[in-house]
Amino acid sequence: DQQVKQNSPSLSVQEGRISILNCDYTNSMFDYFLWYKKYPAEGPTFLISISSIKDKNEDGRFTVFLNKSAKHLSLHIVPSQPGDSAVYFCAASGGGGADGLTFGKGTHLIIQP
Amino acid sequence: KAGVTQTPRYLIKTRGQQVTLSCSPISGHRSVSWYQQTPGQGLQFLFEYFSETQRNKGNFPGRFSGRQFSNSRSEMNVSTLELGDSALYLCASSFDSRNTEAFFGQGTRLTVV
């Protein structure tokens, strides 16, 4: 049972445009959400997080939106840059069971020049 | 401030052997979590240590174990290695056990032959 889902395995966006990465979750006990960026053979790099008591958090070019009623969150990257090409993982914590992070399968973002 | 350090970076072992991986967290962080990443299963939580105590454990067999020392450094051990244990093993450190900002190391790539 996949509690965190990233339904788009890949996404292609033109440089300078907005990249929107989506994530859905099923466990209503999750209370903290994180986004990570990962290059091959490296560990994930923390990007931005959001608490379930908020609906938006912004950090530079990155903004995360949380819709609790829909159990949906999204990461917006504006403007997209070539260096943003990587796999992006959505993660959630506080699921009531094991307290480690529960990850989605990732979305491979490709920024086209 | 030094990041999370994992050693070794690469490891090749034979089926049936055991292996120990090491993780040094960010200075001041007391929580260390371990994750396994495989192409098929994605990133999966193994266990978490906080102040030398295992707080949580994911759904992995007892062959996977770990410990944390008084300086917060952690080791993970896998006994009786199987081919399916080949994976990237990632360690994450955070200040507290809530994983609100968890920072990952580069990982140890384990290949079992």
JSON list of C-alpha atoms in Angstrom, two decimals, chain B residues 17-107:
[
{"chain": "B", "resi": 17, "resn": "GLN", "atom": "CA", "xyz": [28.64, -12.48, 4.17]},
{"chain": "B", "resi": 18, "resn": "GLN", "atom": "CA", "xyz": [27.83, -9.66, 6.53]},
{"chain": "B", "resi": 19, "resn": "VAL", "atom": "CA", "xyz": [28.47, -5.96, 6.12]},
{"chain": "B", "resi": 20, "resn": "THR", "atom": "CA", "xyz": [28.69, -2.89, 8.36]},
{"chain": "B", "resi": 21, "resn": "LEU", "atom": "CA", "xyz": [28.00, 0.60, 7.09]},
{"chain": "B", "resi": 22, "resn": "SER", "atom": "CA", "xyz": [28.84, 3.77, 8.96]},
{"chain": "B", "resi": 23, "resn": "CYS", "atom": "CA", "xyz": [27.16, 7.17, 9.21]},
{"chain": "B", "resi": 24, "resn": "SER", "atom": "CA", "xyz": [28.37, 10.33, 10.92]},
{"chain": "B", "resi": 25, "resn": "PRO", "atom": "CA", "xyz": [25.53, 12.84, 11.31]},
{"chain": "B", "resi": 26, "resn": "ILE", "atom": "CA", "xyz": [25.71, 16.61, 11.20]},
{"chain": "B", "resi": 27, "resn": "SER", "atom": "CA", "xyz": [27.22, 17.98, 14.39]},
{"chain": "B", "resi": 28, "resn": "GLY", "atom": "CA", "xyz": [24.49, 18.55, 16.97]},
{"chain": "B", "resi": 29, "resn": "HIS", "atom": "CA", "xyz": [22.00, 16.21, 15.31]},
{"chain": "B", "resi": 30, "resn": "ARG", "atom": "CA", "xyz": [20.86, 13.39, 17.55]},
{"chain": "B", "resi": 31, "resn": "SER", "atom": "CA", "xyz": [18.58, 11.50, 15.19]},
{"chain": "B", "resi": 32, "resn": "VAL", "atom": "CA", "xyz": [19.92, 9.15, 12.53]},
{"chain": "B", "resi": 33, "resn": "SER", "atom": "CA", "xyz": [17.69, 7.23, 10.15]},
{"chain": "B", "resi": 34, "resn": "TRP", "atom": "CA", "xyz": [18.60, 4.62, 7.57]},
{"chain": "B", "resi": 35, "resn": "TYR", "atom": "CA", "xyz": [16.93, 4.05, 4.21]},
{"chain": "B", "resi": 36, "resn": "GLN", "atom": "CA", "xyz": [17.31, 1.54, 1.41]},
{"chain": "B", "resi": 37, "resn": "GLN", "atom": "CA", "xyz": [16.87, 2.64, -2.18]},
{"chain": "B", "resi": 38, "resn": "THR", "atom": "CA", "xyz": [16.29, 0.12, -4.95]},
{"chain": "B", "resi": 39, "resn": "PRO", "atom": "CA", "xyz": [14.95, 0.69, -8.47]},
{"chain": "B", "resi": 40, "resn": "GLY", "atom": "CA", "xyz": [11.83, -1.35, -7.80]},
{"chain": "B", "resi": 41, "resn": "GLN", "atom": "CA", "xyz": [10.88, -0.24, -4.29]},
{"chain": "B", "resi": 42, "resn": "GLY", "atom": "CA", "xyz": [12.19, 3.30, -4.16]},
{"chain": "B", "resi": 43, "resn": "LEU", "atom": "CA", "xyz": [13.31, 4.75, -0.84]},
{"chain": "B", "resi": 44, "resn": "GLN", "atom": "CA", "xyz": [12.25, 2.64, 2.12]},
{"chain": "B", "resi": 45, "resn": "PHE", "atom": "CA", "xyz": [12.70, 3.35, 5.80]},
{"chain": "B", "resi": 46, "resn": "LEU", "atom": "CA", "xyz": [14.86, 0.85, 7.70]},
{"chain": "B", "resi": 47, "resn": "PHE", "atom": "CA", "xyz": [15.12, 2.25, 11.22]},
{"chain": "B", "resi": 48, "resn": "GLU", "atom": "CA", "xyz": [15.75, 5.35, 13.26]},
{"chain": "B", "resi": 49, "resn": "TYR", "atom": "CA", "xyz": [18.00, 5.97, 16.23]},
{"chain": "B", "resi": 50, "resn": "PHE", "atom": "CA", "xyz": [17.71, 8.84, 18.65]},
{"chain": "B", "resi": 51, "resn": "SER", "atom": "CA", "xyz": [20.05, 9.30, 21.59]},
{"chain": "B", "resi": 52, "resn": "GLU", "atom": "CA", "xyz": [21.42, 5.75, 21.20]},
{"chain": "B", "resi": 53, "resn": "THR", "atom": "CA", "xyz": [17.95, 4.16, 21.23]},
{"chain": "B", "resi": 54, "resn": "GLN", "atom": "CA", "xyz": [16.14, 2.62, 18.30]},
{"chain": "B", "resi": 55, "resn": "ARG", "atom": "CA", "xyz": [12.88, 4.51, 18.11]},
{"chain": "B", "resi": 56, "resn": "ASN", "atom": "CA", "xyz": [11.32, 3.01, 15.05]},
{"chain": "B", "resi": 57, "resn": "LYS", "atom": "CA", "xyz": [11.84, 0.19, 12.63]},
{"chain": "B", "resi": 58, "resn": "GLY", "atom": "CA", "xyz": [10.54, -0.31, 9.13]},
{"chain": "B", "resi": 59, "resn": "ASN", "atom": "CA", "xyz": [9.37, -3.53, 7.55]},
{"chain": "B", "resi": 60, "resn": "PHE", "atom": "CA", "xyz": [12.70, -5.29, 7.07]},
{"chain": "B", "resi": 61, "resn": "PRO", "atom": "CA", "xyz": [13.89, -8.70, 8.31]},
{"chain": "B", "resi": 62, "resn": "GLY", "atom": "CA", "xyz": [15.95, -9.10, 11.45]},
{"chain": "B", "resi": 63, "resn": "ARG", "atom": "CA", "xyz": [19.11, -9.49, 9.32]},
{"chain": "B", "resi": 64, "resn": "PHE", "atom": "CA", "xyz": [19.11, -5.70, 9.21]},
{"chain": "B", "resi": 65, "resn": "SER", "atom": "CA", "xyz": [20.21, -4.12, 12.46]},
{"chain": "B", "resi": 66, "resn": "GLY", "atom": "CA", "xyz": [21.86, -0.98, 13.66]},
{"chain": "B", "resi": 67, "resn": "ARG", "atom": "CA", "xyz": [23.15, 0.94, 16.60]},
{"chain": "B", "resi": 68, "resn": "GLN", "atom": "CA", "xyz": [24.02, 4.47, 17.60]},
{"chain": "B", "resi": 69, "resn": "PHE", "atom": "CA", "xyz": [26.93, 5.59, 19.71]},
{"chain": "B", "resi": 70, "resn": "SER", "atom": "CA", "xyz": [27.10, 8.33, 22.33]},
{"chain": "B", "resi": 71, "resn": "ASN", "atom": "CA", "xyz": [28.56, 10.75, 19.75]},
{"chain": "B", "resi": 72, "resn": "SER", "atom": "CA", "xyz": [25.47, 10.11, 17.55]},
{"chain": "B", "resi": 73, "resn": "ARG", "atom": "CA", "xyz": [27.44, 8.20, 14.92]},
{"chain": "B", "resi": 74, "resn": "SER", "atom": "CA", "xyz": [25.52, 5.21, 13.70]},
{"chain": "B", "resi": 75, "resn": "GLU", "atom": "CA", "xyz": [26.30, 1.87, 12.13]},
{"chain": "B", "resi": 76, "resn": "MET", "atom": "CA", "xyz": [24.05, -0.41, 10.16]},
{"chain": "B", "resi": 77, "resn": "ASN", "atom": "CA", "xyz": [24.71, -4.12, 9.86]},
{"chain": "B", "resi": 78, "resn": "VAL", "atom": "CA", "xyz": [23.31, -6.62, 7.40]},
{"chain": "B", "resi": 79, "resn": "SER", "atom": "CA", "xyz": [24.00, -10.28, 8.07]},
{"chain": "B", "resi": 80, "resn": "THR", "atom": "CA", "xyz": [23.72, -13.26, 5.72]},
{"chain": "B", "resi": 81, "resn": "LEU", "atom": "CA", "xyz": [23.64, -11.05, 2.66]},
{"chain": "B", "resi": 82, "resn": "GLU", "atom": "CA", "xyz": [21.27, -11.90, -0.19]},
{"chain": "B", "resi": 83, "resn": "LEU", "atom": "CA", "xyz": [21.42, -10.75, -3.80]},
{"chain": "B", "resi": 84, "resn": "GLY", "atom": "CA", "xyz": [18.31, -8.66, -3.19]},
{"chain": "B", "resi": 85, "resn": "ASP", "atom": "CA", "xyz": [20.17, -6.60, -0.59]},
{"chain": "B", "resi": 86, "resn": "SER", "atom": "CA", "xyz": [22.06, -4.87, -3.39]},
{"chain": "B", "resi": 87, "resn": "ALA", "atom": "CA", "xyz": [20.98, -1.24, -3.06]},
{"chain": "B", "resi": 88, "resn": "LEU", "atom": "CA", "xyz": [21.97, 2.29, -2.20]},
{"chain": "B", "resi": 89, "resn": "TYR", "atom": "CA", "xyz": [21.87, 2.66, 1.58]},
{"chain": "B", "resi": 90, "resn": "LEU", "atom": "CA", "xyz": [21.23, 6.18, 2.75]},
{"chain": "B", "resi": 91, "resn": "CYS", "atom": "CA", "xyz": [21.61, 7.72, 6.15]},
{"chain": "B", "resi": 92, "resn": "ALA", "atom": "CA", "xyz": [19.74, 10.85, 7.19]},
{"chain": "B", "resi": 93, "resn": "SER", "atom": "CA", "xyz": [20.37, 13.04, 10.20]},
{"chain": "B", "resi": 94, "resn": "SER", "atom": "CA", "xyz": [18.06, 15.50, 11.87]},
{"chain": "B", "resi": 95, "resn": "PHE", "atom": "CA", "xyz": [18.12, 17.56, 15.02]},
{"chain": "B", "resi": 96, "resn": "ASP", "atom": "CA", "xyz": [15.12, 15.86, 16.55]},
{"chain": "B", "resi": 97, "resn": "SER", "atom": "CA", "xyz": [13.16, 12.72, 15.88]},
{"chain": "B", "resi": 98, "resn": "ARG", "atom": "CA", "xyz": [10.39, 14.54, 14.04]},
{"chain": "B", "resi": 99, "resn": "ASN", "atom": "CA", "xyz": [12.34, 14.52, 10.77]},
{"chain": "B", "resi": 100, "resn": "THR", "atom": "CA", "xyz": [11.13, 18.01, 9.96]},
{"chain": "B", "resi": 101, "resn": "GLU", "atom": "CA", "xyz": [14.43, 18.67, 8.20]},
{"chain": "B", "resi": 102, "resn": "ALA", "atom": "CA", "xyz": [16.33, 15.51, 7.49]},
{"chain": "B", "resi": 103, "resn": "PHE", "atom": "CA", "xyz": [19.65, 15.77, 5.66]},
{"chain": "B", "resi": 104, "resn": "PHE", "atom": "CA", "xyz": [21.03, 12.83, 3.75]},
{"chain": "B", "resi": 105, "resn": "GLY", "atom": "CA", "xyz": [24.53, 11.54, 3.18]},
{"chain": "B", "resi": 106, "resn": "GLN", "atom": "CA", "xyz": [25.87, 10.47, -0.21]},
{"chain": "B", "resi": 107, "resn": "GLY", "atom": "CA", "xyz": [24.98, 6.87, 0.47]}
]
